[in-house]
PDB file of C-alpha atoms in Angstrom:
ATOM      1  CA  SER A   1     121.115  94.352 139.913  1.00  0.00           C
ATOM      2  CA  ASP A   2     122.511  92.047 136.271  1.00  0.00           C
ATOM      3  CA  TRP A   3     119.426  93.005 134.097  1.00  0.00           C
ATOM      4  CA  SER A   4     121.785  90.655 131.319  1.00  0.00           C
ATOM      5  CA  SER A   5     120.397  87.924 133.264  1.00  0.00           C
ATOM      6  CA  ASP A   6     117.031  88.914 133.498  1.00  0.00           C
ATOM      7  CA  VAL A   7     114.000  87.487 131.340  1.00  0.00           C
ATOM      8  CA  CYS A   8     111.200  89.990 131.223  1.00  0.00           C
ATOM      9  CA  SER A   9     107.592  89.466 129.912  1.00  0.00           C
ATOM     10  CA  SER A  10     104.075  91.529 129.366  1.00  0.00           C
ATOM     11  CA  ASP A  11     101.000  90.939 129.704  1.00  0.00           C
ATOM     12  CA  LEU A  12      97.602  91.173 128.787  1.00  0.00           C
ATOM     13  CA  ASP A  13      97.092  94.645 131.027  1.00  0.00           C
ATOM     14  CA  HIS A  14      99.673  96.394 129.531  1.00  0.00           C
ATOM     15  CA  GLN A  15     102.391  95.410 132.247  1.00  0.00           C
ATOM     16  CA  VAL A  16     106.438  94.428 132.075  1.00  0.00           C
ATOM     17  CA  TYR A  17     107.558  91.411 134.337  1.00  0.00           C
ATOM     18  CA  SER A  18     110.734  91.162 135.517  1.00  0.00           C
ATOM     19  CA  PHE A  19     112.183  87.505 136.710  1.00  0.00           C
ATOM     20  CA  ARG A  20     114.641  85.383 137.113  1.00  0.00           C
ATOM     21  CA  ILE A  21     115.035  82.245 136.309  1.00  0.00           C
ATOM     22  CA  VAL A  22     117.604  80.330 138.932  1.00  0.00           C
ATOM     23  CA  GLY A  23     117.590  76.554 137.921  1.00  0.00           C
ATOM     24  CA  ASN A  24     114.397  75.206 136.933  1.00  0.00           C
ATOM     25  CA  ARG A  25     112.673  78.327 139.972  1.00  0.00           C
ATOM     26  CA  LEU A  26     111.759  80.908 138.974  1.00  0.00           C
ATOM     27  CA  ARG A  27     112.513  83.801 141.435  1.00  0.00           C
ATOM     28  CA  ASP A  28     112.097  87.662 142.094  1.00  0.00           C
ATOM     29  CA  THR A  29     109.742  88.012 139.865  1.00  0.00           C
ATOM     30  CA  LYS A  30     108.860  91.750 140.454  1.00  0.00           C
ATOM     31  CA  GLN A  31     106.609  94.779 137.915  1.00  0.00           C
ATOM     32  CA  LEU A  32     108.866  97.206 135.871  1.00  0.00           C
ATOM     33  CA  VAL A  33     106.349  99.121 134.445  1.00  0.00           C
ATOM     34  CA  SER A  34     102.654  99.725 133.022  1.00  0.00           C
ATOM     35  CA  ILE A  35     102.010 100.767 129.484  1.00  0.00           C
ATOM     36  CA  PRO A  36      98.781 102.065 129.978  1.00  0.00           C
ATOM     37  CA  GLU A  37      98.255 103.719 126.361  1.00  0.00           C
ATOM     38  CA  SER A  38      99.800 100.150 124.224  1.00  0.00           C
ATOM     39  CA  LYS A  39      97.362  97.836 122.745  1.00  0.00           C
ATOM     40  CA  SER A  40      99.279  94.867 122.219  1.00  0.00           C
ATOM     41  CA  LEU A  41     103.098  94.268 124.394  1.00  0.00           C
ATOM     42  CA  ASP A  42     104.962  91.878 121.979  1.00  0.00           C
ATOM     43  CA  ALA A  43     108.958  91.699 121.872  1.00  0.00           C
ATOM     44  CA  MET A  44     111.537  92.988 123.957  1.00  0.00           C
ATOM     45  CA  ALA A  45     115.265  93.229 123.744  1.00  0.00           C
ATOM     46  CA  PRO A  46     117.365  94.854 126.453  1.00  0.00           C
ATOM     47  CA  ASP A  47     119.932  96.821 126.197  1.00  0.00           C
ATOM     48  CA  ALA A  48     122.246  95.363 128.649  1.00  0.00           C
ATOM     49  CA  ALA A  49     125.209  98.152 127.957  1.00  0.00           C
ATOM     50  CA  GLY A  50     122.280 101.512 128.254  1.00  0.00           C
ATOM     51  CA  HIS A  51     120.312  99.803 130.909  1.00  0.00           C
ATOM     52  CA  LYS A  52     117.190 100.076 128.837  1.00  0.00           C
ATOM     53  CA  LEU A  53     114.590  96.897 127.900  1.00  0.00           C
ATOM     54  CA  PHE A  54     112.674  98.270 123.925  1.00  0.00           C
ATOM     55  CA  VAL A  55     109.698  96.970 123.696  1.00  0.00           C
ATOM     56  CA  ALA A  56     106.989  96.385 120.665  1.00  0.00           C
ATOM     57  CA  ASP A  57     103.556  97.484 120.485  1.00  0.00           C
ATOM     58  CA  GLY A  58     103.179  96.172 117.028  1.00  0.00           C
ATOM     59  CA  ASP A  59      99.213  96.592 117.685  1.00  0.00           C
ATOM     60  CA  ALA A  60      99.837 100.632 117.748  1.00  0.00           C
ATOM     61  CA  GLY A  61     103.149 100.805 115.552  1.00  0.00           C
ATOM     62  CA  ASN A  62     105.128 102.025 118.638  1.00  0.00           C
ATOM     63  CA  ILE A  63     108.629 100.946 120.070  1.00  0.00           C
ATOM     64  CA  TYR A  64     109.028 102.243 123.960  1.00  0.00           C
ATOM     65  CA  VAL A  65     111.710 102.379 125.928  1.00  0.00           C
ATOM     66  CA  ILE A  66     112.507 101.357 129.871  1.00  0.00           C
ATOM     67  CA  ASP A  67     115.026 102.877 131.210  1.00  0.00           C
ATOM     68  CA  LEU A  68     116.243 100.010 133.706  1.00  0.00           C
ATOM     69  CA  ILE A  69     116.736 101.898 136.504  1.00  0.00           C
ATOM     70  CA  THR A  70     114.758 104.785 136.679  1.00  0.00           C
ATOM     71  CA  ALA A  71     111.819 101.897 135.290  1.00  0.00           C
ATOM     72  CA  ARG A  72     109.924 105.021 133.351  1.00  0.00           C
ATOM     73  CA  HIS A  73     109.610 104.296 129.747  1.00  0.00           C
ATOM     74  CA  SER A  74     108.623 106.957 127.378  1.00  0.00           C
ATOM     75  CA  VAL A  75     108.167 106.270 123.372  1.00  0.00           C
ATOM     76  CA  PHE A  76     111.045 105.493 121.753  1.00  0.00           C
ATOM     77  CA  ALA A  77     109.480 104.941 117.496  1.00  0.00           C
ATOM     78  CA  THR A  78     105.962 105.302 116.012  1.00  0.00           C
ATOM     79  CA  GLY A  79     104.831 104.228 112.561  1.00  0.00           C
ATOM     80  CA  LEU A  80     106.087 100.152 112.668  1.00  0.00           C
ATOM     81  CA  ASN A  81     103.104  98.297 112.718  1.00  0.00           C
ATOM     82  CA  GLN A  82     103.586  94.765 112.764  1.00  0.00           C
ATOM     83  CA  ALA A  83     106.515  94.728 114.577  1.00  0.00           C
ATOM     84  CA  LYS A  84     107.247  91.485 115.413  1.00  0.00           C
ATOM     85  CA  ALA A  85     111.003  90.672 116.664  1.00  0.00           C
ATOM     86  CA  LEU A  86     113.616  93.314 118.464  1.00  0.00           C
ATOM     87  CA  ALA A  87     116.924  92.913 118.741  1.00  0.00           C
ATOM     88  CA  VAL A  88     119.490  95.428 119.794  1.00  0.00           C
ATOM     89  CA  ASP A  89     123.132  95.787 117.730  1.00  0.00           C
ATOM     90  CA  SER A  90     124.988  96.217 120.423  1.00  0.00           C
ATOM     91  CA  ARG A  91     128.011  97.064 118.293  1.00  0.00           C
ATOM     92  CA  ARG A  92     126.401  99.284 116.008  1.00  0.00           C
ATOM     93  CA  ARG A  93     124.401 100.577 119.129  1.00  0.00           C
ATOM     94  CA  ARG A  94     121.132 100.188 117.399  1.00  0.00           C
ATOM     95  CA  LEU A  95     117.865  98.901 116.986  1.00  0.00           C
ATOM     96  CA  CYS A  96     116.682  96.299 114.913  1.00  0.00           C
ATOM     97  CA  VAL A  97     112.912  95.629 114.147  1.00  0.00           C
ATOM     98  CA  ALA A  98     110.940  93.384 112.265  1.00  0.00           C
ATOM     99  CA  ALA A  99     108.544  94.346 110.521  1.00  0.00           C
ATOM    100  CA  GLY A 100     106.031  92.675 107.701  1.00  0.00           C
ATOM    101  CA  LYS A 101     108.561  92.391 105.032  1.00  0.00           C
ATOM    102  CA  ARG A 102     111.324  94.621 106.033  1.00  0.00           C
ATOM    103  CA  ILE A 103     113.842  95.685 108.713  1.00  0.00           C
ATOM    104  CA  ILE A 104     114.530  99.031 110.354  1.00  0.00           C
ATOM    105  CA  ALA A 105     117.600 100.170 112.312  1.00  0.00           C
ATOM    106  CA  ILE A 106     117.284 103.064 114.614  1.00  0.00           C
ATOM    107  CA  GLN A 107     120.004 104.561 116.002  1.00  0.00           C
ATOM    108  CA  LEU A 108     120.135 103.974 119.690  1.00  0.00           C
ATOM    109  CA  ASP A 109     121.328 107.735 120.792  1.00  0.00           C
ATOM    110  CA  ASP A 110     119.342 110.188 117.814  1.00  0.00           C
ATOM    111  CA  GLY A 111     116.426 107.987 117.150  1.00  0.00           C
ATOM    112  CA  LYS A 112     117.957 107.830 113.158  1.00  0.00           C
ATOM    113  CA  SER A 113     115.670 104.759 111.135  1.00  0.00           C
ATOM    114  CA  ARG A 114     116.248 103.191 107.582  1.00  0.00           C
ATOM    115  CA  THR A 115     115.553 100.626 106.644  1.00  0.00           C
ATOM    116  CA  ILE A 116     118.043  98.024 105.277  1.00  0.00           C
ATOM    117  CA  ILE A 117     116.022  95.480 103.963  1.00  0.00           C
ATOM    118  CA  LYS A 118     113.122  95.695 102.418  1.00  0.00           C
ATOM    119  CA  ASP A 119     112.992  93.716  99.511  1.00  0.00           C
ATOM    120  CA  ASN A 120     113.658  90.013 100.006  1.00  0.00           C
ATOM    121  CA  LEU A 121     110.849  89.502 102.724  1.00  0.00           C
ATOM    122  CA  LYS A 122     107.059  88.258 102.857  1.00  0.00           C
ATOM    123  CA  SER A 123     106.368  88.388 106.756  1.00  0.00           C
ATOM    124  CA  ALA A 124     109.663  88.926 109.010  1.00  0.00           C
ATOM    125  CA  SER A 125     109.410  87.368 112.591  1.00  0.00           C
ATOM    126  CA  GLY A 126     112.691  87.771 114.096  1.00  0.00           C
ATOM    127  CA  VAL A 127     115.883  89.589 114.069  1.00  0.00           C
ATOM    128  CA  ALA A 128     119.003  88.312 116.270  1.00  0.00           C
ATOM    129  CA  PHE A 129     122.520  88.910 116.246  1.00  0.00           C
ATOM    130  CA  ASP A 130     125.092  86.333 117.094  1.00  0.00           C
ATOM    131  CA  ALA A 131     128.412  86.502 118.775  1.00  0.00           C
ATOM    132  CA  GLY A 132     130.775  87.952 115.745  1.00  0.00           C
ATOM    133  CA  GLY A 133     127.749  91.093 115.551  1.00  0.00           C
ATOM    134  CA  GLN A 134     126.295  89.528 112.561  1.00  0.00           C
ATOM    135  CA  MET A 135     122.540  89.951 112.336  1.00  0.00           C
ATOM    136  CA  TRP A 136     120.445  87.290 111.247  1.00  0.00           C
ATOM    137  CA  VAL A 137     116.365  86.757 109.821  1.00  0.00           C
ATOM    138  CA  SER A 138     113.992  84.650 110.188  1.00  0.00           C
ATOM    139  CA  ASP A 139     111.568  85.577 107.574  1.00  0.00           C
ATOM    140  CA  PHE A 140     107.583  82.954 108.419  1.00  0.00           C
ATOM    141  CA  GLY A 141     106.218  83.700 105.202  1.00  0.00           C
ATOM    142  CA  LEU A 142     108.792  81.986 103.261  1.00  0.00           C
ATOM    143  CA  ASN A 143     110.194  79.376 105.608  1.00  0.00           C
ATOM    144  CA  VAL A 144     113.454  80.510 105.878  1.00  0.00           C
ATOM    145  CA  LEU A 145     115.744  81.906 107.793  1.00  0.00           C
ATOM    146  CA  ILE A 146     118.766  84.230 106.184  1.00  0.00           C
ATOM    147  CA  GLY A 147     122.119  85.289 107.509  1.00  0.00           C
ATOM    148  CA  PRO A 148     125.041  85.683 108.240  1.00  0.00           C
ATOM    149  CA  MET A 149     124.238  89.441 107.098  1.00  0.00           C
TER     150      MET A 149
END
């Protein structure tokens, strides 16, 4: 399956779903996994190369990782309250998390994390990478888009 073309969604019942949009039609809807220990599933980011999906639970401060081949999940990172957005930086093999006033990078291979932006944000609400691998950050509190970085 080509997971890069799938769209994933979560609901209030701790479920993560996969579906395809073909033309203007919804196709192949299926439940990927249930994460009953979660409080509120929110932002998601696929790692197509690793066949994984990262899902934020901002209320609990956890990031879960779902193996898209086995459909099993585990806790990837903790202590990340207010995680509002996730993006995989495939070039540097890291997950970037917009959480409150900071952007945190977590290495995909070993889980080591470090804060890469902490002083210039009021309320980070988005993080993304362009085709050139440059990072862009949106800040809802400052009403700005910052980048490229």
